[in-house]
Amino acid sequence: AALLDLRRSDEQQGLAPLGTSEDRLVAEARDPRALRRALTRGEFTAHFQPIVRLHDDQVVGHEALARWQHPQHGLLTPERFLPAFETGELICALDAAVLEHALNALPRLRATASAPLHVAVNLSARELTAPGAAARVLAALDRHDLPSSCLAVEVTESAMSKPLIRDRELRQLRERGITVLLDDYGTGYANLLALLDTPATGLKLDRSLVSRIASDRRARRLLGRVAAAGRDLGLTTVAEGVEDRSTASLLRELDVDLAQGYFYGRPSAAPRTATTCTTTTPDHPGSS
Ligand code: C2E
Ligand code: MG
Ligand code: MG
Ligand code: MG
């Protein structure tokens, strides 16, 4: 009660209300109107993390990851804002904004590499079950005059209510040559029959399993079996969260196709121009 009184008298005197900067950020990141405003102002952007082919260590693509460049609080990662987005339709606008950033950045990313790169975006279950999801993705590719082979979409298995609609949209994307990856595979609701019937072309093995294989022989054997099962079904395998060399070499021995993680590179801003490819800004300066 004393605190409330203090707060009221602060406001009466025209001072800033009590509360730390962290409190204000938490409140803002939970407020759909504030998030929509930030989207309109273009404060959401994408950072890019390299994806490497294990057999020759070539970078073959990048995953686009949403970031909020907040005018007061700096660069924020999805754990701060994604929960509020996911409670409503707003997530579709975020997915679309990140797709736009990804397709914009692709020519600049490609200028930094010798092989043709692809870019992967995360699509929420809500976006994939909103009418016309596949058509929207294909239209974006057309607008940027890019071939469908340069795009991958990552989807997580979730307890969402419309798997049939989602799979129909994903099948449409796959038929047009877009890579479809089941993200965070091995966690959540992924079941064996879903794997058999999936419209996906690949699996991203979850970091929680990948991070254990260097120290845990049973985890290593399990990952090897899951990767082999994926291969048998004709699926590409991608390991996420690779943080050290020993994990990378084990994954290579287990015939996993692609890998992504801090060992290869942290998410960072796209190069500004096609020629200044060394001036990227890491998410965590000085820690790579
Ligand atoms: P994700 O799609 O599984 O992306 C991988 C996450 O793991 C990223 O976190 C990345 O920064 C982090 N990561 C990569 N390598 C390592 C590593 O070696 N060690 C550790 N500890 N972490 C690593 P981030 O960027 O915070 O994104 C978190 C999640 O937010 C993503 O997980 C994805 O599910 C979701 N997300 C990100 N961007 C979007 C978006 O545009 N739309 C939607 N719907 N979801 C998004
Ligand atoms: Mg992903
Ligand atoms: Mg993932
Ligand atoms: Mg993950």
Short mmCIF file of C-alpha atoms and ligand atoms in Angstrom, two decimals:
data_model
loop_
_atom_site.label_atom_id
_atom_site.label_comp_id
_atom_site.label_asym_id
_atom_site.label_seq_id
_atom_site.Cartn_x
_atom_site.Cartn_y
_atom_site.Cartn_z
CA ALA A 1 0.00 0.00 0.00
CA ALA A 2 2.86 2.35 0.81
CA LEU A 3 4.38 1.61 -2.59
CA LEU A 4 1.11 2.40 -4.36
CA ASP A 5 0.85 5.71 -2.54
CA LEU A 6 4.37 6.57 -3.57
CA ARG A 7 3.60 5.71 -7.18
CA ARG A 8 0.52 7.92 -7.21
CA SER A 9 2.38 10.88 -5.80
CA ASP A 10 5.16 10.42 -8.37
CA GLU A 11 2.67 10.60 -11.20
CA GLN A 12 0.93 13.60 -9.64
CA GLN A 13 4.28 15.38 -9.68
CA GLY A 14 4.76 14.46 -13.33
CA LEU A 15 7.72 12.17 -12.62
CA ALA A 16 8.33 8.88 -14.40
CA PRO A 17 6.30 6.11 -12.73
CA LEU A 18 8.17 3.70 -10.50
CA GLY A 19 9.36 0.45 -12.02
CA THR A 20 12.62 -0.70 -13.51
CA SER A 21 13.42 -0.60 -17.18
CA GLU A 22 13.13 -4.40 -17.11
CA ASP A 23 9.55 -4.14 -15.74
CA ARG A 24 8.60 -1.79 -18.55
CA LEU A 25 10.08 -4.10 -21.17
CA VAL A 26 8.22 -7.12 -19.76
CA ALA A 27 4.93 -5.21 -19.84
CA GLU A 28 5.54 -3.98 -23.39
CA ALA A 29 6.54 -7.40 -24.71
CA ARG A 30 3.23 -8.76 -23.39
CA ASP A 31 1.08 -6.05 -24.92
CA PRO A 32 -0.17 -6.93 -28.44
CA ARG A 33 -0.78 -3.25 -29.26
CA ALA A 34 2.81 -2.35 -28.41
CA LEU A 35 4.06 -5.29 -30.48
CA ARG A 36 1.95 -4.27 -33.45
CA ARG A 37 3.27 -0.71 -33.19
CA ALA A 38 6.84 -2.01 -33.10
CA LEU A 39 6.13 -4.15 -36.18
CA THR A 40 4.74 -1.15 -38.05
CA ARG A 41 7.80 0.88 -37.14
CA GLY A 42 10.02 -1.83 -38.61
CA GLU A 43 11.71 -2.65 -35.31
CA PHE A 44 11.63 -6.39 -36.02
CA THR A 45 14.41 -7.79 -38.12
CA ALA A 46 16.18 -11.08 -38.76
CA HIS A 47 19.59 -12.34 -37.80
CA PHE A 48 21.19 -15.15 -39.75
CA GLN A 49 22.98 -18.26 -38.53
CA PRO A 50 25.05 -20.41 -40.91
CA ILE A 51 24.13 -24.01 -41.73
CA VAL A 52 27.07 -26.21 -42.68
CA ARG A 53 27.33 -29.43 -44.70
CA LEU A 54 29.16 -31.88 -42.44
CA HIS A 55 31.10 -33.84 -45.04
CA ASP A 56 33.02 -30.81 -46.33
CA ASP A 57 32.25 -28.00 -43.83
CA GLN A 58 30.75 -25.84 -46.60
CA VAL A 59 28.17 -23.24 -45.60
CA VAL A 60 25.04 -24.20 -47.56
CA GLY A 61 22.48 -21.86 -46.02
CA HIS A 62 21.37 -19.65 -43.16
CA GLU A 63 18.47 -19.74 -40.74
CA ALA A 64 16.67 -16.41 -40.33
CA LEU A 65 15.84 -15.77 -36.66
CA ALA A 66 13.54 -12.99 -35.49
CA ARG A 67 15.09 -10.14 -33.48
CA TRP A 68 13.55 -7.03 -31.97
CA GLN A 69 15.80 -4.02 -32.34
CA HIS A 70 14.24 -2.11 -29.47
CA PRO A 71 14.95 1.63 -29.36
CA GLN A 72 15.48 1.60 -25.58
CA HIS A 73 16.32 -1.98 -24.68
CA GLY A 74 18.59 -2.97 -27.55
CA LEU A 75 18.55 -6.27 -29.41
CA LEU A 76 16.03 -8.78 -28.04
CA THR A 77 15.74 -12.51 -28.84
CA PRO A 78 12.45 -14.39 -29.34
CA GLU A 79 12.19 -15.71 -25.79
CA ARG A 80 11.35 -12.14 -24.76
CA PHE A 81 8.54 -11.49 -27.26
CA LEU A 82 7.46 -14.70 -29.02
CA PRO A 83 5.07 -15.93 -26.29
CA ALA A 84 2.87 -12.82 -26.67
CA PHE A 85 2.94 -13.07 -30.47
CA GLU A 86 1.87 -16.68 -30.34
CA THR A 87 -1.30 -15.98 -28.41
CA GLY A 88 -2.87 -14.30 -31.44
CA GLU A 89 -2.88 -13.56 -35.13
CA LEU A 90 0.04 -11.17 -34.79
CA ILE A 91 2.49 -14.05 -35.21
CA CYS A 92 1.51 -14.19 -38.90
CA ALA A 93 2.68 -10.59 -39.37
CA LEU A 94 5.97 -11.40 -37.62
CA ASP A 95 6.53 -14.50 -39.78
CA ALA A 96 5.83 -12.43 -42.89
CA ALA A 97 8.23 -9.66 -41.77
CA VAL A 98 11.03 -12.17 -41.14
CA LEU A 99 10.39 -13.88 -44.50
CA GLU A 100 10.65 -10.48 -46.17
CA HIS A 101 13.95 -9.71 -44.38
CA ALA A 102 15.26 -13.17 -45.30
CA LEU A 103 14.48 -12.84 -49.01
CA ASN A 104 15.90 -9.32 -49.03
CA ALA A 105 19.14 -10.48 -47.43
CA LEU A 106 19.61 -13.60 -49.53
CA PRO A 107 21.46 -11.96 -52.45
CA ARG A 108 23.88 -10.32 -49.98
CA LEU A 109 24.37 -13.59 -48.10
CA ARG A 110 24.98 -15.36 -51.40
CA ALA A 111 27.68 -12.87 -52.33
CA THR A 112 29.68 -14.08 -49.30
CA ALA A 113 29.76 -17.74 -50.38
CA SER A 114 30.89 -19.85 -53.28
CA ALA A 115 27.97 -22.30 -53.30
CA PRO A 116 24.36 -21.16 -53.88
CA LEU A 117 22.88 -20.63 -50.43
CA HIS A 118 19.36 -21.15 -49.19
CA VAL A 119 17.64 -19.32 -46.37
CA ALA A 120 15.38 -21.02 -43.82
CA VAL A 121 12.49 -19.28 -42.06
CA ASN A 122 10.40 -20.44 -39.12
CA LEU A 123 6.66 -20.55 -39.74
CA SER A 124 4.29 -20.79 -36.80
CA ALA A 125 1.47 -23.32 -36.78
CA ARG A 126 -0.96 -20.42 -36.82
CA GLU A 127 0.49 -18.94 -39.99
CA LEU A 128 0.45 -22.35 -41.70
CA THR A 129 -3.22 -22.88 -40.96
CA ALA A 130 -4.33 -19.39 -41.93
CA PRO A 131 -5.98 -19.51 -45.39
CA GLY A 132 -3.54 -19.21 -48.30
CA ALA A 133 -0.32 -19.75 -46.32
CA ALA A 134 1.55 -21.58 -49.10
CA ALA A 135 0.34 -19.12 -51.72
CA ARG A 136 1.67 -16.22 -49.63
CA VAL A 137 5.11 -17.78 -49.37
CA LEU A 138 5.21 -18.48 -53.11
CA ALA A 139 4.07 -14.93 -53.89
CA ALA A 140 6.90 -13.54 -51.75
CA LEU A 141 9.43 -15.60 -53.73
CA ASP A 142 7.92 -14.28 -56.97
CA ARG A 143 8.09 -10.68 -55.78
CA HIS A 144 11.79 -11.12 -55.05
CA ASP A 145 12.30 -12.99 -58.29
CA LEU A 146 13.92 -15.89 -56.42
CA PRO A 147 13.63 -19.62 -57.21
CA SER A 148 11.84 -21.84 -54.71
CA SER A 149 15.01 -23.93 -54.29
CA CYS A 150 16.53 -21.09 -52.24
CA LEU A 151 13.93 -21.31 -49.47
CA ALA A 152 13.38 -23.69 -46.56
CA VAL A 153 10.55 -23.47 -44.06
CA GLU A 154 10.90 -24.83 -40.54
CA VAL A 155 7.84 -25.98 -38.62
CA THR A 156 7.51 -27.45 -35.16
CA GLU A 157 5.16 -30.23 -34.22
CA SER A 158 2.66 -28.73 -31.84
CA ALA A 159 -0.59 -29.60 -30.21
CA MET A 160 -2.38 -27.39 -32.69
CA SER A 161 -5.80 -28.32 -33.88
CA LYS A 162 -5.49 -28.39 -37.68
CA PRO A 163 -2.69 -30.75 -38.76
CA LEU A 164 -4.54 -31.63 -41.97
CA ILE A 165 -4.64 -28.03 -43.18
CA ARG A 166 -1.02 -27.52 -42.20
CA ASP A 167 0.13 -30.63 -44.06
CA ARG A 168 -1.83 -29.61 -47.16
CA GLU A 169 -0.05 -26.24 -47.22
CA LEU A 170 3.34 -27.86 -46.57
CA ARG A 171 2.77 -30.41 -49.34
CA GLN A 172 2.01 -27.55 -51.71
CA LEU A 173 5.31 -25.87 -50.76
CA ARG A 174 7.25 -29.12 -51.13
CA GLU A 175 5.74 -29.77 -54.56
CA ARG A 176 7.02 -26.38 -55.64
CA GLY A 177 10.56 -27.32 -54.58
CA ILE A 178 10.73 -25.66 -51.18
CA THR A 179 12.55 -27.54 -48.43
CA VAL A 180 10.27 -28.36 -45.48
CA LEU A 181 11.97 -29.14 -42.16
CA LEU A 182 10.47 -30.50 -38.95
CA ASP A 183 12.13 -28.24 -36.35
CA ASP A 184 13.19 -29.29 -32.85
CA TYR A 185 12.62 -32.92 -33.83
CA GLY A 186 12.63 -35.27 -30.87
CA THR A 187 10.83 -32.92 -28.51
CA GLY A 188 7.20 -32.09 -28.03
CA TYR A 189 4.52 -33.93 -29.93
CA ALA A 190 6.59 -35.61 -32.65
CA ASN A 191 5.42 -39.21 -33.00
CA LEU A 192 6.51 -42.08 -35.21
CA LEU A 193 3.47 -42.15 -37.48
CA ALA A 194 3.77 -38.40 -38.03
CA LEU A 195 7.28 -39.09 -39.31
CA LEU A 196 6.00 -41.75 -41.70
CA ASP A 197 3.29 -39.48 -43.15
CA THR A 198 5.03 -36.13 -42.92
CA PRO A 199 5.12 -33.79 -45.92
CA ALA A 200 8.57 -32.69 -44.67
CA THR A 201 11.77 -33.22 -46.62
CA GLY A 202 14.01 -33.13 -43.56
CA LEU A 203 14.42 -33.26 -39.78
CA LYS A 204 16.19 -30.82 -37.51
CA LEU A 205 17.39 -32.90 -34.56
CA ASP A 206 16.81 -30.91 -31.40
CA ARG A 207 19.65 -29.31 -29.49
CA SER A 208 18.62 -31.08 -26.27
CA LEU A 209 19.68 -34.40 -27.85
CA VAL A 210 22.59 -33.08 -29.94
CA SER A 211 24.21 -31.39 -26.92
CA ARG A 212 24.44 -34.73 -25.08
CA ILE A 213 26.13 -36.93 -27.66
CA ALA A 214 29.71 -35.96 -26.83
CA SER A 215 29.38 -37.01 -23.19
CA ASP A 216 26.66 -39.66 -23.27
CA ARG A 217 27.09 -42.87 -25.28
CA ARG A 218 23.38 -43.74 -25.06
CA ALA A 219 22.38 -40.31 -26.40
CA ARG A 220 24.88 -40.83 -29.23
CA ARG A 221 23.39 -44.21 -30.16
CA LEU A 222 19.86 -42.81 -30.03
CA LEU A 223 20.75 -39.87 -32.28
CA GLY A 224 22.46 -42.28 -34.69
CA ARG A 225 19.32 -44.42 -34.89
CA VAL A 226 16.99 -41.45 -35.39
CA ALA A 227 19.24 -40.06 -38.13
CA ALA A 228 19.35 -43.50 -39.81
CA ALA A 229 15.55 -43.76 -39.66
CA GLY A 230 15.26 -40.30 -41.22
CA ARG A 231 17.68 -41.29 -43.98
CA ASP A 232 15.74 -44.51 -44.66
CA LEU A 233 12.64 -42.40 -45.17
CA GLY A 234 14.49 -40.15 -47.60
CA LEU A 235 14.70 -37.20 -45.21
CA THR A 236 17.63 -34.80 -44.89
CA THR A 237 19.02 -34.63 -41.34
CA VAL A 238 20.18 -31.41 -39.68
CA ALA A 239 21.68 -31.18 -36.19
CA GLU A 240 21.01 -27.97 -34.25
CA GLY A 241 22.93 -26.57 -31.29
CA VAL A 242 26.40 -27.87 -32.24
CA GLU A 243 28.72 -26.09 -29.82
CA ASP A 244 32.04 -27.93 -30.09
CA ARG A 245 34.34 -29.79 -32.43
CA SER A 246 33.87 -33.22 -30.85
CA THR A 247 30.09 -33.03 -31.34
CA ALA A 248 30.65 -31.99 -34.96
CA SER A 249 32.93 -34.96 -35.68
CA LEU A 250 30.56 -37.41 -34.00
CA LEU A 251 27.70 -36.10 -36.14
CA ARG A 252 29.84 -36.58 -39.23
CA GLU A 253 30.56 -40.18 -38.19
CA LEU A 254 26.83 -40.72 -37.70
CA ASP A 255 26.22 -39.54 -41.29
CA VAL A 256 24.12 -36.54 -40.32
CA ASP A 257 23.91 -34.25 -43.37
CA LEU A 258 23.95 -30.69 -42.03
CA ALA A 259 24.78 -28.88 -38.79
CA GLN A 260 24.13 -25.53 -37.17
CA GLY A 261 25.34 -24.08 -33.89
CA TYR A 262 27.67 -21.70 -32.09
CA PHE A 263 30.63 -23.88 -33.15
CA TYR A 264 30.05 -22.77 -36.74
CA GLY A 265 28.70 -19.32 -36.07
CA ARG A 266 26.25 -17.33 -33.99
CA PRO A 267 23.26 -15.58 -35.48
CA SER A 268 24.34 -12.18 -36.78
CA ALA A 269 23.05 -9.30 -38.89
CA ALA A 270 23.13 -9.82 -42.65
CA PRO A 271 25.98 -8.12 -44.50
CA ARG A 272 24.93 -4.57 -45.44
CA THR A 273 26.12 -4.80 -49.02
CA ALA A 274 27.26 -7.59 -51.25
CA THR A 275 30.89 -6.54 -50.92
CA THR A 276 31.34 -5.80 -47.21
CA CYS A 277 30.76 -9.35 -46.10
CA THR A 278 33.02 -9.16 -43.03
CA THR A 279 31.13 -6.39 -41.20
CA THR A 280 28.43 -8.47 -39.50
CA THR A 281 27.40 -7.78 -35.94
CA PRO A 282 27.22 -10.86 -33.69
CA ASP A 283 24.33 -11.21 -31.23
CA HIS A 284 26.78 -11.62 -28.40
CA PRO A 285 29.77 -9.44 -29.15
CA GLY A 286 33.07 -10.85 -28.08
CA SER A 287 31.77 -14.31 -27.21
CA SER A 288 32.34 -16.16 -30.47
P1 C2E B 1 14.79 -22.63 -33.53
O1 C2E B 1 14.06 -22.44 -34.80
O2 C2E B 1 15.01 -24.02 -33.06
O3 C2E B 1 16.17 -21.85 -33.73
C1 C2E B 1 17.38 -22.23 -33.12
C2 C2E B 1 17.60 -21.47 -31.82
O4 C2E B 1 18.75 -22.00 -31.17
C3 C2E B 1 17.91 -19.99 -32.03
O5 C2E B 1 17.43 -19.30 -30.89
C4 C2E B 1 19.44 -19.97 -32.06
O6 C2E B 1 19.98 -18.71 -31.73
C5 C2E B 1 19.73 -20.99 -30.99
N1 C2E B 1 21.03 -21.65 -31.19
C6 C2E B 1 21.67 -21.89 -32.36
N2 C2E B 1 22.83 -22.54 -32.17
C7 C2E B 1 22.95 -22.73 -30.84
C8 C2E B 1 23.96 -23.34 -30.00
O7 C2E B 1 24.97 -23.84 -30.48
N3 C2E B 1 23.72 -23.34 -28.67
C9 C2E B 1 22.59 -22.77 -28.12
N4 C2E B 1 22.48 -22.81 -26.80
N5 C2E B 1 21.63 -22.18 -28.87
C10 C2E B 1 21.79 -22.17 -30.21
P2 C2E B 1 16.59 -17.95 -31.01
O8 C2E B 1 17.09 -17.11 -32.13
O9 C2E B 1 16.52 -17.36 -29.64
O10 C2E B 1 15.15 -18.46 -31.44
C11 C2E B 1 14.39 -19.27 -30.57
C12 C2E B 1 13.19 -19.85 -31.28
O11 C2E B 1 12.26 -18.83 -31.64
C13 C2E B 1 13.51 -20.55 -32.59
O12 C2E B 1 14.04 -21.83 -32.34
C14 C2E B 1 12.15 -20.56 -33.26
O13 C2E B 1 11.38 -21.64 -32.77
C15 C2E B 1 11.54 -19.27 -32.78
N6 C2E B 1 11.63 -18.25 -33.85
C16 C2E B 1 12.70 -17.49 -34.21
N7 C2E B 1 12.39 -16.67 -35.23
C17 C2E B 1 11.09 -16.92 -35.56
C18 C2E B 1 10.19 -16.40 -36.57
O14 C2E B 1 10.52 -15.56 -37.41
N8 C2E B 1 8.91 -16.91 -36.58
C19 C2E B 1 8.52 -17.87 -35.70
N9 C2E B 1 7.23 -18.31 -35.78
N10 C2E B 1 9.33 -18.39 -34.75
C20 C2E B 1 10.61 -17.92 -34.68
MG MG B 2 14.15 -23.12 -36.62
MG MG B 3 15.33 -25.60 -34.30
MG MG B 4 15.30 -25.32 -31.27
#
